[in-house]
Amino acid sequence: MNLLITGGAGFIGSNFVHLILKEQSGVNLVNVDSLTYCGNLENLTSIEDNPRYSFVKADITDNEAMEKLFAERNFDAVVNFAAESHVDRSITDPAIFLKTNIIGAQVLLDLTLKYKVKRFVQISTDEVYGSLPETGFFVEETPLAPNSPYSVSKASADMLVSAYVHTYDLDGVITRCSNNYGPYQFPEKLIPLMITNALEDKPLPVYGDGMNVRDWLHVEDHCRAVWAALEKGETGEAYNVGGSNEWHNLALVKELLKILEKPESLLTFVKDRPGHDRRYAIDASKITNKLGWEPTYDFASGLRQTVEWYLENETWWRRVKSGAYQSYYKQQYDL
Ligand code: NAD
Ligand code: TYD
């Protein structure tokens, strides 16, 4: 299979690249990534010479560059991970979210049709459903009700995929996953930010009252769900992906401090995120029943393993936090 993945230098995309090269010997991967602030080729150094892998630096919204790629390579499938992904940034600068997450998806969808690529997988998020009260779960039939510019842009892309399936017979599937954690996550997101700040004895900024709830899943389990959707998903269907693992932010941050043996005095309550969604919780029974997917990590060991990864990869996160990582691709790819 010739697989195009977009955004493979980011957190989830790079974990997907590692997993697929390790476990799927029949797959050749092309990774297209424009290397925004969170695209980091240092996530991929151990596989960059693998003959089944190649990297192309390009922007998914650049129709000409994308068309060149689709015309040159005979892709069997596209998995679209590329996105602007941080809610806080979408609140201060929505424009790039609409461009990358909506127009980027449209460019890829058009080329998927034009070059008769067999399957398109859109990596979406549970945030498209909006916020839950204290009870209840998101199912695939839950109406889309996004609240942030980020989640609006993701919901728009989902609707585009559905429209292309309905109108042009595109073979498209959508995955909607809950919050991920694991290696290579950019330290602006909750878990890696708190781990690395604690290691530097810096304050841990908890938004509002810390009682917002997220449903955490190990990134490798998300990647396995994406593979299941690519291989076995039914055209036009969306699949929720989650670990039935809800945590209040405050409890989770305290748990991290316990693992790291750091004092709770580092906790700092800060001004809440505007429009902060209160609770996300996924019902993943459809992907379990229809595609046989189940999470493999339990949270206690997954979280410990993640903390250990950040301890063992201090150079990686220090280079990210200092900005030094951005020079790596320039040397490596002579750009
Ligand atoms: P990330 O921000 O770590 O990585 C995104 C990648 O996309 C980066 O490598 C970046 O350089 C690349 N990119 C951005 N704009 C691009 C463009 N115009 N052209 C080409 N490449 C571009 O994000 P992530 O956390 O790995 O998320 C990946 C996908 O999964 C996103 O679509 C996100 O919405 C979705 N998702 C994330 C989570 C989560 O918890 N992180 C949960 C559910 C779904
Ligand atoms: P985040 O990792 O940004 O993911 P998302 O907003 O997409 O769920 O945030 C997870 C939760 O942690 C969310 O409720 C916001 C909260 N949060 C903090 O309390 N402090 C922080 O510094 C960050 C980045 C997030």
Coordinates of C-alpha atoms and ligand atoms in Angstrom, one line a residue:
M1 CA 0.0 0.0 0.0
N2 CA 1.3 3.5 -0.9
L3 CA 0.0 5.7 1.9
L4 CA 0.1 9.5 2.1
I5 CA 0.0 10.9 5.6
T6 CA -0.2 14.6 6.3
G7 CA 1.1 16.1 9.5
G8 CA 3.4 13.2 10.2
A9 CA 6.0 15.4 11.9
G10 CA 3.5 16.3 14.7
F11 CA 2.6 14.4 17.8
I12 CA 0.0 11.8 16.6
G13 CA 1.3 11.6 13.0
S14 CA 4.8 10.8 14.1
N15 CA 3.6 8.1 16.4
F16 CA 1.6 6.7 13.5
V17 CA 4.6 6.7 11.3
H18 CA 6.6 4.7 13.9
L19 CA 3.8 2.2 14.5
I20 CA 3.1 1.5 10.8
L21 CA 6.7 1.1 9.7
K22 CA 7.2 -1.3 12.6
E23 CA 4.0 -3.4 12.2
Q24 CA 2.8 -3.1 8.6
S25 CA 5.6 -4.4 6.4
G26 CA 3.5 -3.9 3.2
V27 CA 3.1 -0.2 3.6
N28 CA 5.2 2.6 2.0
L29 CA 4.7 5.9 3.7
V30 CA 5.0 9.4 2.3
N31 CA 4.8 12.1 5.0
V32 CA 3.9 15.6 3.9
D33 CA 4.3 18.3 6.5
S34 CA 4.8 22.0 6.3
L35 CA 6.7 22.0 9.6
T36 CA 4.8 24.7 11.5
Y37 CA 6.0 25.4 15.0
C38 CA 4.8 22.0 16.2
G39 CA 6.1 20.0 13.2
N40 CA 9.4 18.4 14.5
L41 CA 11.5 16.1 12.3
E42 CA 13.4 15.2 15.5
N43 CA 10.3 13.0 16.2
L44 CA 11.4 10.8 13.3
T45 CA 15.2 10.6 13.4
S46 CA 15.2 6.9 14.1
I47 CA 13.3 6.0 10.9
E48 CA 14.3 8.8 8.5
D49 CA 16.5 6.4 6.5
N50 CA 13.9 3.6 6.2
P51 CA 13.5 2.9 2.5
R52 CA 9.7 2.6 3.0
Y53 CA 9.5 6.1 4.3
S54 CA 9.9 9.5 2.6
F55 CA 9.4 13.1 3.7
V56 CA 8.1 16.0 1.7
K57 CA 8.0 19.5 3.1
A58 CA 4.8 21.1 1.7
D59 CA 1.7 22.8 2.8
I60 CA -1.6 20.9 2.4
T61 CA -3.4 24.2 1.4
D62 CA -0.9 24.6 -1.5
N63 CA -2.9 23.0 -4.3
E64 CA 0.0 23.1 -6.8
A65 CA 2.4 21.4 -4.5
M66 CA -0.2 18.8 -3.5
E67 CA -1.2 18.1 -7.1
K68 CA 2.5 17.5 -8.0
L69 CA 2.7 14.9 -5.2
F70 CA -0.5 13.1 -6.1
A71 CA 0.5 13.1 -9.8
E72 CA 4.0 11.7 -9.1
R73 CA 3.0 9.0 -6.6
N74 CA 0.3 6.4 -6.9
F75 CA -1.4 6.7 -3.5
D76 CA -3.8 4.0 -2.4
A77 CA -5.0 6.0 0.6
V78 CA -4.7 9.4 2.4
V79 CA -4.7 9.9 6.2
N80 CA -5.1 13.5 7.0
F81 CA -3.5 14.3 10.4
A82 CA -2.2 17.8 9.4
A83 CA -3.9 20.6 11.4
E84 CA -3.6 23.5 13.7
S85 CA -4.4 21.7 16.9
H86 CA -4.2 23.9 19.9
V87 CA -7.5 25.4 21.2
D88 CA -5.8 28.4 23.0
R89 CA -4.0 29.4 19.8
S90 CA -7.3 29.2 17.9
I91 CA -8.8 31.7 20.3
T92 CA -6.0 34.3 19.7
D93 CA -5.5 33.6 15.9
P94 CA -8.5 31.8 14.3
A95 CA -7.6 32.5 10.6
I96 CA -4.8 29.9 10.2
F97 CA -7.1 27.3 11.8
L98 CA -9.8 27.8 9.1
K99 CA -7.2 27.8 6.3
T100 CA -5.3 24.7 7.3
N101 CA -8.1 22.6 8.8
I102 CA -10.8 23.4 6.3
I103 CA -9.1 24.5 3.0
G104 CA -6.4 22.0 3.5
A105 CA -8.9 19.2 3.8
Q106 CA -10.7 20.5 0.7
V107 CA -7.5 20.5 -1.4
L108 CA -6.8 16.9 -0.3
L109 CA -10.3 15.7 -0.9
D110 CA -10.4 17.2 -4.4
L111 CA -7.1 15.5 -5.3
T112 CA -8.2 12.2 -3.7
L113 CA -11.1 12.2 -6.2
K114 CA -9.1 13.5 -9.2
Y115 CA -6.4 10.8 -8.7
K116 CA -8.8 8.1 -7.8
V117 CA -7.2 7.4 -4.5
K118 CA -9.1 4.5 -2.9
R119 CA -9.6 5.8 0.6
F120 CA -9.5 9.0 2.6
V121 CA -9.3 9.0 6.4
Q122 CA -10.0 12.3 8.2
I123 CA -8.5 12.6 11.7
S124 CA -11.1 14.5 13.7
T125 CA -11.7 15.1 17.4
D126 CA -14.4 14.6 20.0
E127 CA -14.4 18.4 20.4
V128 CA -16.7 18.7 17.3
Y129 CA -19.6 17.6 19.6
G130 CA -19.2 20.5 22.0
S131 CA -19.4 20.2 25.7
L132 CA -21.2 17.7 27.9
P133 CA -22.9 18.2 31.3
E134 CA -21.8 16.0 34.2
T135 CA -23.4 12.9 32.7
G136 CA -23.8 11.4 29.3
F137 CA -21.4 10.5 26.5
F138 CA -20.7 11.5 22.9
V139 CA -22.0 9.0 20.4
E140 CA -21.6 9.3 16.6
E141 CA -25.2 10.6 16.3
T142 CA -24.6 13.4 18.8
P143 CA -25.2 16.6 16.8
L144 CA -22.1 18.6 16.0
A145 CA -22.0 21.7 18.3
P146 CA -18.4 23.0 18.3
N147 CA -17.6 25.9 20.6
S148 CA -14.0 27.0 19.8
P149 CA -12.6 28.2 16.5
Y150 CA -10.5 25.0 16.5
S151 CA -13.4 22.7 16.9
V152 CA -15.5 24.6 14.4
S153 CA -12.7 24.2 11.8
K154 CA -12.5 20.4 12.6
A155 CA -16.3 20.0 12.4
S156 CA -16.3 21.9 9.1
A157 CA -13.7 19.4 7.7
D158 CA -15.9 16.5 8.9
M159 CA -18.9 18.0 7.1
L160 CA -16.8 18.4 3.9
V161 CA -15.8 14.8 4.1
S162 CA -19.4 13.7 4.5
A163 CA -20.5 16.0 1.6
Y164 CA -17.8 14.5 -0.7
V165 CA -19.0 11.0 0.2
H166 CA -22.6 12.0 -0.4
T167 CA -22.0 14.1 -3.6
Y168 CA -19.0 12.5 -5.3
D169 CA -19.0 8.9 -3.9
L170 CA -15.7 9.6 -2.1
D171 CA -14.6 6.6 -0.1
G172 CA -14.1 8.6 3.2
V173 CA -14.2 7.7 6.9
I174 CA -13.8 9.9 9.9
T175 CA -12.3 9.2 13.3
R176 CA -13.2 11.3 16.3
C177 CA -10.8 10.7 19.2
S178 CA -10.6 12.1 22.7
N179 CA -7.5 13.8 24.2
N180 CA -4.3 11.9 23.5
Y181 CA -1.2 11.6 25.6
G182 CA 2.2 9.9 25.1
P183 CA 5.7 10.5 23.6
Y184 CA 6.5 13.4 21.3
Q185 CA 3.5 15.6 22.4
F186 CA 4.3 19.3 22.0
P187 CA 4.7 20.8 25.5
E188 CA 2.0 23.4 25.1
K189 CA -0.7 20.7 25.7
L190 CA -1.7 19.8 29.3
I191 CA 0.2 16.7 30.1
P192 CA 3.6 17.5 28.5
L193 CA 3.4 21.1 29.7
M194 CA 2.8 20.0 33.3
I195 CA 5.5 17.3 33.2
T196 CA 8.2 19.6 31.8
N197 CA 7.3 22.6 34.0
A198 CA 7.4 20.3 37.0
L199 CA 10.8 19.0 36.0
E200 CA 12.0 22.6 35.7
D201 CA 10.3 23.5 39.1
K202 CA 8.1 26.1 37.2
P203 CA 4.5 26.8 38.1
L204 CA 1.8 24.5 36.7
P205 CA -1.0 26.7 35.3
V206 CA -4.4 25.1 36.0
Y207 CA -7.2 27.0 34.1
G208 CA -10.3 28.1 36.1
D209 CA -11.3 25.7 39.0
G210 CA -9.4 22.7 37.4
M211 CA -12.7 20.8 37.3
N212 CA -13.0 20.5 33.6
V213 CA -13.0 16.8 32.5
R214 CA -11.1 15.2 29.6
D215 CA -11.1 11.5 28.5
W216 CA -7.5 10.5 28.0
L217 CA -6.2 7.9 25.5
H218 CA -2.7 6.7 24.8
V219 CA -1.6 7.9 21.4
E220 CA -0.6 4.4 20.3
D221 CA -4.2 3.2 20.9
H222 CA -5.4 6.2 18.8
C223 CA -3.0 5.2 16.0
R224 CA -4.3 1.6 16.1
A225 CA -7.9 2.9 15.8
V226 CA -6.9 5.0 12.8
W227 CA -5.4 1.9 11.2
A228 CA -8.5 -0.1 11.9
A229 CA -10.7 2.7 10.3
L230 CA -8.4 2.8 7.3
E231 CA -8.5 -1.0 6.8
K232 CA -12.0 -1.9 7.8
G233 CA -14.1 1.3 8.3
E234 CA -17.3 1.6 6.4
T235 CA -17.5 4.4 3.8
G236 CA -19.2 7.5 5.0
E237 CA -19.0 6.4 8.7
A238 CA -17.5 8.3 11.6
Y239 CA -16.0 6.3 14.5
N240 CA -15.6 7.7 18.1
V241 CA -12.3 6.7 19.7
G242 CA -11.7 6.9 23.5
G243 CA -10.5 5.1 26.5
S244 CA -13.4 5.5 29.0
N245 CA -10.9 7.3 31.1
E246 CA -12.2 10.6 32.5
W247 CA -10.1 12.9 34.7
H248 CA -10.7 16.3 36.2
N249 CA -7.7 18.4 35.1
L250 CA -6.7 19.1 38.7
A251 CA -6.7 15.5 39.7
L252 CA -4.6 14.6 36.7
V253 CA -2.1 17.3 37.4
K254 CA -1.8 16.2 41.0
E255 CA -1.3 12.6 39.8
L256 CA 1.6 13.8 37.6
L257 CA 3.2 15.6 40.6
K258 CA 2.9 12.4 42.6
I259 CA 4.7 10.4 39.9
L260 CA 7.4 13.0 39.6
E261 CA 7.7 13.4 43.4
K262 CA 7.2 17.2 43.1
P263 CA 5.3 19.4 45.6
E264 CA 1.7 20.5 45.1
S265 CA 2.9 24.0 45.8
L266 CA 3.8 24.2 42.1
L267 CA 0.1 24.2 41.2
T268 CA -1.1 27.7 40.2
F269 CA -4.7 28.5 39.4
V270 CA -4.9 30.9 36.4
K271 CA -7.6 32.8 34.5
D272 CA -9.9 30.3 32.7
R273 CA -9.8 29.7 28.9
P274 CA -12.6 31.8 27.3
G275 CA -15.5 29.5 26.3
H276 CA -13.7 26.5 28.0
D277 CA -15.6 23.3 27.3
R278 CA -16.5 21.7 30.6
R279 CA -16.5 18.0 29.9
Y280 CA -15.7 15.5 27.0
A281 CA -16.5 11.8 27.3
I282 CA -16.6 9.3 24.5
D283 CA -18.7 6.2 23.9
A284 CA -16.4 4.1 21.7
S285 CA -18.7 1.1 21.5
K286 CA -19.2 1.5 17.7
I287 CA -15.5 1.1 16.8
T288 CA -15.2 -1.8 19.3
N289 CA -18.2 -3.6 18.0
K290 CA -17.8 -2.9 14.3
L291 CA -14.0 -2.9 13.8
G292 CA -12.8 -4.9 16.8
W293 CA -10.7 -2.0 18.2
E294 CA -10.0 -1.8 22.0
P295 CA -7.5 0.3 23.9
T296 CA -4.4 -1.7 25.0
Y297 CA -2.9 0.7 27.6
D298 CA -4.3 1.1 31.1
F299 CA -3.9 4.7 32.2
A300 CA -1.8 4.2 35.3
S301 CA 1.0 2.4 33.4
G302 CA 0.6 4.6 30.2
L303 CA 1.0 7.7 32.2
R304 CA 4.0 6.4 34.1
Q305 CA 5.6 5.3 30.8
T306 CA 4.9 8.8 29.4
V307 CA 6.5 10.5 32.3
E308 CA 9.5 8.2 31.9
W309 CA 9.7 9.0 28.2
Y310 CA 10.0 12.8 29.1
L311 CA 12.6 12.0 31.7
E312 CA 14.6 9.9 29.2
N313 CA 14.2 12.4 26.4
E314 CA 15.1 15.6 28.2
T315 CA 17.2 16.8 25.2
W316 CA 14.1 16.4 22.9
W317 CA 11.8 18.6 25.0
R318 CA 14.4 21.1 26.0
R319 CA 15.2 21.7 22.3
V320 CA 11.4 22.1 21.7
K321 CA 11.0 24.6 24.5
S322 CA 14.1 26.6 23.5
G323 CA 13.1 26.5 19.8
A324 CA 16.4 24.8 18.8
Y325 CA 14.5 21.9 17.1
Q326 CA 13.5 24.2 14.3
S327 CA 17.0 24.3 12.9
Y328 CA 17.2 20.5 12.6
Y329 CA 15.3 20.1 9.3
K330 CA 17.1 23.0 7.8
Q331 CA 20.4 21.1 8.3
Q332 CA 19.0 17.7 7.5
Y333 CA 17.1 18.7 4.4
D334 CA 19.4 21.5 3.2
L335 CA 16.5 24.0 3.2
Ligands
NAD1 P1 0.2 18.6 16.2 O1 -0.1 20.0 16.3 O2 1.2 17.9 17.1 O3 0.7 18.2 14.7 C1 0.2 18.8 13.6 C2 1.1 18.6 12.4 O4 0.5 19.1 11.2 C3 2.5 19.3 12.6 O5 3.5 18.4 12.2 C4 2.4 20.5 11.6 O6 3.6 20.9 11.1 C5 1.5 19.9 10.5 N1 0.8 21.0 9.8 C6 0.1 22.0 10.3 N2 -0.4 22.8 9.3 C7 0.0 22.2 8.1 C8 -0.2 22.5 6.7 N3 -0.9 23.6 6.4 N4 0.3 21.6 5.8 C9 1.1 20.5 6.2 N5 1.3 20.2 7.5 C10 0.8 21.0 8.4 O7 -1.2 17.8 16.3 P2 -1.6 16.4 16.8 O8 -1.9 16.5 18.3 O9 -0.6 15.4 16.4 O10 -3.0 16.2 16.1 C11 -3.0 15.5 14.8 C12 -4.5 15.4 14.4 O11 -5.2 14.7 15.4 C13 -5.1 16.8 14.2 O12 -5.9 16.8 13.1 C14 -6.0 17.0 15.5 O13 -7.1 17.8 15.2 C15 -6.3 15.5 15.8 N6 -6.6 15.2 17.2 C16 -5.7 15.5 18.1 C17 -5.9 15.1 19.5 C18 -4.9 15.3 20.6 O14 -5.2 15.0 21.7 N7 -3.7 15.8 20.3 C19 -7.1 14.4 19.8 C20 -8.0 14.1 18.7 C21 -7.7 14.5 17.4
TYD2 P1 -5.3 20.8 26.1 O1 -4.2 19.8 26.3 O2 -5.0 22.1 25.5 O3 -6.4 20.0 25.2 P2 -7.9 20.4 24.8 O4 -8.2 21.8 25.2 O5 -7.9 20.2 23.3 O6 -8.8 19.5 25.6 O7 -6.1 21.0 27.5 C1 -6.6 19.9 28.2 C2 -7.3 20.5 29.4 O8 -6.4 21.1 30.3 C3 -8.3 21.6 29.0 O9 -9.5 21.5 29.9 C4 -7.6 22.9 29.3 C5 -6.7 22.5 30.5 N1 -5.4 23.2 30.5 C6 -5.0 23.8 31.7 O10 -5.7 23.8 32.8 N2 -3.8 24.4 31.8 C7 -3.0 24.5 30.7 O11 -1.9 25.1 30.7 C8 -3.4 23.9 29.4 C9 -2.5 23.9 28.2 C10 -4.6 23.2 29.4

